[in-house]
mmCIF file of C-alpha atoms and ligand atoms in Angstrom:
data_model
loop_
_atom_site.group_PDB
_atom_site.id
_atom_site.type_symbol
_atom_site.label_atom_id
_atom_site.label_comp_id
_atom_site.label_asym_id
_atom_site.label_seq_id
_atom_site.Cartn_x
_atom_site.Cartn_y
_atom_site.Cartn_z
ATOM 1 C CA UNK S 88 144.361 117.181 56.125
ATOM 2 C CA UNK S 89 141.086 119.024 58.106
ATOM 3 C CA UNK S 90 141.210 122.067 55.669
ATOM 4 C CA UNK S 91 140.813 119.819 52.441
ATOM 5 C CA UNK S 92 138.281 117.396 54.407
ATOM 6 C CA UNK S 93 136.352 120.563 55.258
ATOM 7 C CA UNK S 94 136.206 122.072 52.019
ATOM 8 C CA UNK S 95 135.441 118.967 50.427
ATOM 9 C CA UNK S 96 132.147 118.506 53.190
ATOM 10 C CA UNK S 97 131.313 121.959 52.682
ATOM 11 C CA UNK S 98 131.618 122.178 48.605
ATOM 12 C CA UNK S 99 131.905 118.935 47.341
ATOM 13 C CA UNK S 100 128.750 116.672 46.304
ATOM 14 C CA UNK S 101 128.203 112.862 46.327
ATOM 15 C CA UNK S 102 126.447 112.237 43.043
ATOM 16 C CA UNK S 103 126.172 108.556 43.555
ATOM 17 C CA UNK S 104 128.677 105.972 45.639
ATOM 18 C CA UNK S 105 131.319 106.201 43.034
ATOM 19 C CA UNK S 106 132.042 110.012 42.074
ATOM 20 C CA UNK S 107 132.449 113.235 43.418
ATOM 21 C CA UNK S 108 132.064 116.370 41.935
ATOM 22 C CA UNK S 109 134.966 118.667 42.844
ATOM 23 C CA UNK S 110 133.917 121.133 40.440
ATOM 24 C CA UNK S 111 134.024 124.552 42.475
ATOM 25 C CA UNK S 112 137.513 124.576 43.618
ATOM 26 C CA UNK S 113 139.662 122.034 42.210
ATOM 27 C CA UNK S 114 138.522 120.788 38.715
ATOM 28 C CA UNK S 115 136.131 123.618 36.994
ATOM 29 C CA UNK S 116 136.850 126.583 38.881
ATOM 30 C CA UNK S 117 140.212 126.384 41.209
ATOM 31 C CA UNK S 118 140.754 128.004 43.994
ATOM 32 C CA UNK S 119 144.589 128.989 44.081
ATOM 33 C CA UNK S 120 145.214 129.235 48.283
ATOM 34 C CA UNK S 121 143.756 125.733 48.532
ATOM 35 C CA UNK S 122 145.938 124.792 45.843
ATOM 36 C CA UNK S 123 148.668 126.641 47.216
ATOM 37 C CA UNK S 124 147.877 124.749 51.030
ATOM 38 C CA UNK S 125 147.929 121.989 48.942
ATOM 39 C CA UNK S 126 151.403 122.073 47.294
ATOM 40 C CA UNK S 127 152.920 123.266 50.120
ATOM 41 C CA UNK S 128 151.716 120.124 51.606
ATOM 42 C CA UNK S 129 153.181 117.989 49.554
ATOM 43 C CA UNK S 130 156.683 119.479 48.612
ATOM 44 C CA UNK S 131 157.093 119.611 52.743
ATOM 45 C CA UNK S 132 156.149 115.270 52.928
ATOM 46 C CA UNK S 133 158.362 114.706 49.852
ATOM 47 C CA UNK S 134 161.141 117.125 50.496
ATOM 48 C CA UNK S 135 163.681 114.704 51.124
ATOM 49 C CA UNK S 136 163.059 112.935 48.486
ATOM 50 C CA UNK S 137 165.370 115.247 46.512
ATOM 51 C CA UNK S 138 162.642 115.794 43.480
ATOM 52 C CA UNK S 139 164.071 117.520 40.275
ATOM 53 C CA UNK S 140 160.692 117.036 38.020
ATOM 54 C CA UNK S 141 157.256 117.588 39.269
ATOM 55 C CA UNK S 142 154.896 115.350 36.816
ATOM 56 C CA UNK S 143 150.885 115.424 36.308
ATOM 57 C CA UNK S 144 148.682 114.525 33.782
ATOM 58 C CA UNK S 145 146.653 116.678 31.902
ATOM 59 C CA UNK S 146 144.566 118.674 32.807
ATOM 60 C CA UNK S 147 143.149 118.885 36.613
ATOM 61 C CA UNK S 148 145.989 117.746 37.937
ATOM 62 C CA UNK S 149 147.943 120.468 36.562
ATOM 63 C CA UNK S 150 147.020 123.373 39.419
ATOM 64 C CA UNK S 151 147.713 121.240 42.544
ATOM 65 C CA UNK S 152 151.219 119.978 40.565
ATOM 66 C CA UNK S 153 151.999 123.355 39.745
ATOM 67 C CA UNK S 154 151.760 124.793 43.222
ATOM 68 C CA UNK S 155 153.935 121.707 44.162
ATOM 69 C CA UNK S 156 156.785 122.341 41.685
ATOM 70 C CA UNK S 157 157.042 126.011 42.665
ATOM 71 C CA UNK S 158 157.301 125.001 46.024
ATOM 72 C CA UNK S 159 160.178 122.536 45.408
ATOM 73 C CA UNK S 160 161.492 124.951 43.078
ATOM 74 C CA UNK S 161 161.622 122.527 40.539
ATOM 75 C CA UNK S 162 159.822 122.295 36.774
ATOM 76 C CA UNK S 163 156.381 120.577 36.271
ATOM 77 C CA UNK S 164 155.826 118.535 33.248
ATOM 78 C CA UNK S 165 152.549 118.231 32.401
ATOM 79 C CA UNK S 166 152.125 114.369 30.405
ATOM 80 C CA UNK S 167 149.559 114.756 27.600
ATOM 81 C CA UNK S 168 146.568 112.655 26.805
ATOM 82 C CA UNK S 169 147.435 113.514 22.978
ATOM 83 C CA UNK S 170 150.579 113.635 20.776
ATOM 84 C CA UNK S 171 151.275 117.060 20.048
ATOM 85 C CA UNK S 172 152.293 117.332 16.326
ATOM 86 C CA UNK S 173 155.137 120.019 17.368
ATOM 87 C CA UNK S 174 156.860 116.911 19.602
ATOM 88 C CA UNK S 175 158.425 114.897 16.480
ATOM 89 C CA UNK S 176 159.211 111.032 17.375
ATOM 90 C CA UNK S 177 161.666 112.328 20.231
ATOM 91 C CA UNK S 178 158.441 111.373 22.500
ATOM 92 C CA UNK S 179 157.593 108.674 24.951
ATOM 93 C CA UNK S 180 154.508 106.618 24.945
ATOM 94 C CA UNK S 181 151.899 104.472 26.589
ATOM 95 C CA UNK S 182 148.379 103.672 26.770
ATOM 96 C CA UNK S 183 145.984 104.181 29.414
ATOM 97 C CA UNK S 184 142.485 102.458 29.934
ATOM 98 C CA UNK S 185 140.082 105.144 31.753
ATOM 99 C CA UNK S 186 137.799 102.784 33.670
ATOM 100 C CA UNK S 187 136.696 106.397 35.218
ATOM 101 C CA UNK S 188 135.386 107.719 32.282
ATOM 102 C CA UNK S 189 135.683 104.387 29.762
ATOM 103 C CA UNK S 190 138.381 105.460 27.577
ATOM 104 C CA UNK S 191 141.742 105.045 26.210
ATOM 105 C CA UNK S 192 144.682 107.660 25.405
ATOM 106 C CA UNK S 193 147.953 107.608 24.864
ATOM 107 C CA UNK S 194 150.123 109.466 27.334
ATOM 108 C CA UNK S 195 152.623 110.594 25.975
ATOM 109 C CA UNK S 196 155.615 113.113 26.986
ATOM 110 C CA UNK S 197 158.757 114.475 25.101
ATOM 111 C CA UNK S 198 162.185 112.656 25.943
ATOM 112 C CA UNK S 199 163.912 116.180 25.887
ATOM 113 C CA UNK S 200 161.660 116.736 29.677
ATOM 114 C CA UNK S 201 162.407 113.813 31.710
ATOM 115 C CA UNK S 202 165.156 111.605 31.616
ATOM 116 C CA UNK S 203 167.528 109.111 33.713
ATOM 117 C CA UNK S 204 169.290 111.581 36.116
ATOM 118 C CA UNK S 205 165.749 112.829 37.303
ATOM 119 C CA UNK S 206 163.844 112.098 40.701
ATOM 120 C CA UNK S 207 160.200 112.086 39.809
ATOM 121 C CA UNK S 208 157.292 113.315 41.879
ATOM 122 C CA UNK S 209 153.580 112.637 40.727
ATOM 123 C CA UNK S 210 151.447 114.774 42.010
ATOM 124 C CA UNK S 211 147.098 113.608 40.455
ATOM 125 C CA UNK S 212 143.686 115.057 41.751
ATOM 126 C CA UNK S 213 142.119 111.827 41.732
ATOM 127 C CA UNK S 214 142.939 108.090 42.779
ATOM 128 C CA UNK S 215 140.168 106.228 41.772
ATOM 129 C CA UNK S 216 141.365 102.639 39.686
ATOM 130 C CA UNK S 217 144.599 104.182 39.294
ATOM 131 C CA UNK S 218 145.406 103.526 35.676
ATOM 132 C CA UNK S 219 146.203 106.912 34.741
ATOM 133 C CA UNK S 220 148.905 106.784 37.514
ATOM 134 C CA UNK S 221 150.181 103.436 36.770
ATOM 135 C CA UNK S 222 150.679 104.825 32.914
ATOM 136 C CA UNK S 223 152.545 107.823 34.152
ATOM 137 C CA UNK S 224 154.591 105.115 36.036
ATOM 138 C CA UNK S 225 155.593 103.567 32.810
ATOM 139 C CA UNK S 226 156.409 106.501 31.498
ATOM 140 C CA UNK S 227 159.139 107.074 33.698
ATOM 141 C CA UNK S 228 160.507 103.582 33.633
ATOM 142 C CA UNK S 229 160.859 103.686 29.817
ATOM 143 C CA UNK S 230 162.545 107.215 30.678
ATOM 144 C CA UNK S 231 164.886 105.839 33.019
ATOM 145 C CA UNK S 232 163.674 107.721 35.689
ATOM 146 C CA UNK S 233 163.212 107.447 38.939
ATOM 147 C CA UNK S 234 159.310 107.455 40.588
ATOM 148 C CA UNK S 235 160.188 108.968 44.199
ATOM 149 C CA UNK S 236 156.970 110.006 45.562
ATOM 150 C CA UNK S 237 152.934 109.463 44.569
ATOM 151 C CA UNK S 238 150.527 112.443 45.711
ATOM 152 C CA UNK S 239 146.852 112.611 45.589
ATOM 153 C CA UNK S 240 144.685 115.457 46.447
ATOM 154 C CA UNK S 241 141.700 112.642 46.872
ATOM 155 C CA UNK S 242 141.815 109.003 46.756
ATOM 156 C CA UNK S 243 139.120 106.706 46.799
ATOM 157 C CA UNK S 244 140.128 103.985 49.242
ATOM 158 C CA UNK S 245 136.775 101.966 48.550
ATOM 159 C CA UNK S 246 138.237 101.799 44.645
ATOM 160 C CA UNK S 247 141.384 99.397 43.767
ATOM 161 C CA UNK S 248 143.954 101.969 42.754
ATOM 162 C CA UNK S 249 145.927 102.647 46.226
ATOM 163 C CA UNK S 250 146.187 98.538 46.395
ATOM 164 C CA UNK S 251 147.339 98.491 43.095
ATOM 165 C CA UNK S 252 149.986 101.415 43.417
ATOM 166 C CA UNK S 253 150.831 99.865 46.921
ATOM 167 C CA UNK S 254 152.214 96.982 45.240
ATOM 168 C CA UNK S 255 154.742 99.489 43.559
ATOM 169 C CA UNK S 256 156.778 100.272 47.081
ATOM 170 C CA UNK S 257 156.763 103.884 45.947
ATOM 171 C CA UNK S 258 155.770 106.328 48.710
ATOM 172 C CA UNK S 259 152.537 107.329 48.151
ATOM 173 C CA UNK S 260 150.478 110.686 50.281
ATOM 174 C CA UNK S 261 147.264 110.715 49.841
ATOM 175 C CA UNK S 262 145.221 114.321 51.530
ATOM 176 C CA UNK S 263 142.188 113.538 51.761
ATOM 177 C CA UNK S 264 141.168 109.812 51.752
ATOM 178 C CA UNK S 265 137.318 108.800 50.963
ATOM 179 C CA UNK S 266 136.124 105.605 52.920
ATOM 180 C CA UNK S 267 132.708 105.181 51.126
ATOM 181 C CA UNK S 268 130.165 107.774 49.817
ATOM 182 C CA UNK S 269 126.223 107.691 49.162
ATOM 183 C CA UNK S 270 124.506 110.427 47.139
ATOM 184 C CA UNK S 271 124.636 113.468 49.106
ATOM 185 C CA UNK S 272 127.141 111.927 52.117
ATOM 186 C CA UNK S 273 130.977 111.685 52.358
ATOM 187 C CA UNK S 274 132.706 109.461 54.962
ATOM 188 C CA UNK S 275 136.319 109.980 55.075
ATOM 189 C CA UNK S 276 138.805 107.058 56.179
ATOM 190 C CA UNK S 277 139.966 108.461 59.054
HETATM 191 P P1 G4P W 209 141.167 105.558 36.374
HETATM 192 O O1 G4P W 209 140.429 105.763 35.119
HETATM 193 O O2 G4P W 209 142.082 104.420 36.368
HETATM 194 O O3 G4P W 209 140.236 105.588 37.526
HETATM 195 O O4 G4P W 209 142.141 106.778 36.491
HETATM 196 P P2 G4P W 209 142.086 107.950 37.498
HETATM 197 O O5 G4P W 209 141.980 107.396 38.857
HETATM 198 O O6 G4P W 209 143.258 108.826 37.259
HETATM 199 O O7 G4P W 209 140.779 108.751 37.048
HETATM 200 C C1 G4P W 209 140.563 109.049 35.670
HETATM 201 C C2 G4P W 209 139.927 110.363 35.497
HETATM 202 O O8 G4P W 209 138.696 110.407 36.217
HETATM 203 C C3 G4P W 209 140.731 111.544 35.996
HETATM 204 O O9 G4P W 209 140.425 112.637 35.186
HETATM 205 C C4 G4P W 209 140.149 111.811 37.361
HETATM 206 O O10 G4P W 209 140.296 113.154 37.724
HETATM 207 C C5 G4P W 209 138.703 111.488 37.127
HETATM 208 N N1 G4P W 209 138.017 111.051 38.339
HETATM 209 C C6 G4P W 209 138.118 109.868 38.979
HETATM 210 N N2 G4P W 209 137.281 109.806 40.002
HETATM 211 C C7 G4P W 209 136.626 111.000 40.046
HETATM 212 C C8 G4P W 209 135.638 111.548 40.905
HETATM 213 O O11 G4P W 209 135.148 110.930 41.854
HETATM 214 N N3 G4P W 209 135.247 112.816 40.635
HETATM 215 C C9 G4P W 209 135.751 113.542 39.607
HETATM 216 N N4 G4P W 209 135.304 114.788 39.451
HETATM 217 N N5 G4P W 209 136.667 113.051 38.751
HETATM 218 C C10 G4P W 209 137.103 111.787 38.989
HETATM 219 P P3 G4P W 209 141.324 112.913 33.951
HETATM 220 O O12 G4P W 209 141.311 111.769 33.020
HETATM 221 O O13 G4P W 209 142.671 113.280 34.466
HETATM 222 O O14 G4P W 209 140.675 114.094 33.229
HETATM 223 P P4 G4P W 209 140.609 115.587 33.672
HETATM 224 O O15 G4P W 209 139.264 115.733 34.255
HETATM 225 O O16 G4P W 209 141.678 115.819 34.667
HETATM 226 O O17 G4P W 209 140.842 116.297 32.424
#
């Protein structure tokens, strides 16, 4: 997608071969009509899928998901890295290892939001090791539901998520996909 590449050449930095800093327009400060480019985007490549529940994680997936979702004219349900105390036991649950950023959470997300009759789309900012997605993917399973369509704003090819995810057979659309990158230089896959 040449307006993401572009905006990510123009405003996105390199800090070291493993992580880019996104920070002016997708995960600090957003910029809605890239978001909105971006959602567009995706709802058109998944529209026959026949999605009835947009899904993210908290938090910067949330604005490209969003844009999504209103796009498909369908609700986004935004999976939380902490139990909320208002969502009783009538919640769903799974842990996630954060090789990213070296942590563990449990997602979690209230039964009452997705369940067996839906068609799921999951729209993240990053693919990097892919654990957060592969936890969202559990999610759903234990929900009954059914994972119709992966979307990325920015994968990391040269990291082992999008082989792991592949494995799933799930379709997956992935924007803007990073080959390798050095401090200060971005080479995109294709
Ligand atoms: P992983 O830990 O298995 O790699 O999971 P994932 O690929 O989802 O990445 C975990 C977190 O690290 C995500 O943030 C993701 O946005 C962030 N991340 C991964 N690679 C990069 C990168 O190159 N640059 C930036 N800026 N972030 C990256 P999160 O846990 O969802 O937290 P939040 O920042 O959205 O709140």
């Amino acid at each position: 997608l040449e307006f993401l590449k572009e905006k990510i050449l123009s405003n996105g930095q390199a800090i070291d071969e493993h992580i880019l800093k996104v920070d002016s327009f997708l995960n600090h400060q957003v910029e809605p009509l890239l978001m909105q480019k971006i959602g567009k985007e995706f709802a058109l490549h998944f529209l026959k899928e026949k999605i009835t529940k947009v899904a993210t994680i908290e938090s910067s997936g949330i604005a490209p998901a969003l844009f999504t979702a209103l796009e498909l004219n369908v609700p986004l349900v935004i999976l939380k890295k902490q139990p909320s105390k208002i969502l009783n036991n009538d919640f769903c649950q799974t842990e996630v290892k954060s090789f990213t950023k070296g942590n563990t959470y449990n997602l979690t997300v209230s039964k009452k939001y997705i369940n067996s009759n839906d068609h799921v789309l999951f729209i993240d900012d990053f693919l990097a090791y892919g654990e957060a997605a592969l936890g969202a993917l559990r999610l759903f399973e234990k929900l009954s539901a059914k994972p119709c369509g992966i979307g990325i704003v920015i994968e990391k090819s040269f990291q082992p998520g999008r082989t792991k995810l592949n494995e799933l057979n799930i379709p997956i659309y992935s924007l803007a996909k990073i080959k390798k990158m050095t401090k200060g230089n971005i080479i995109f896959n294709d």
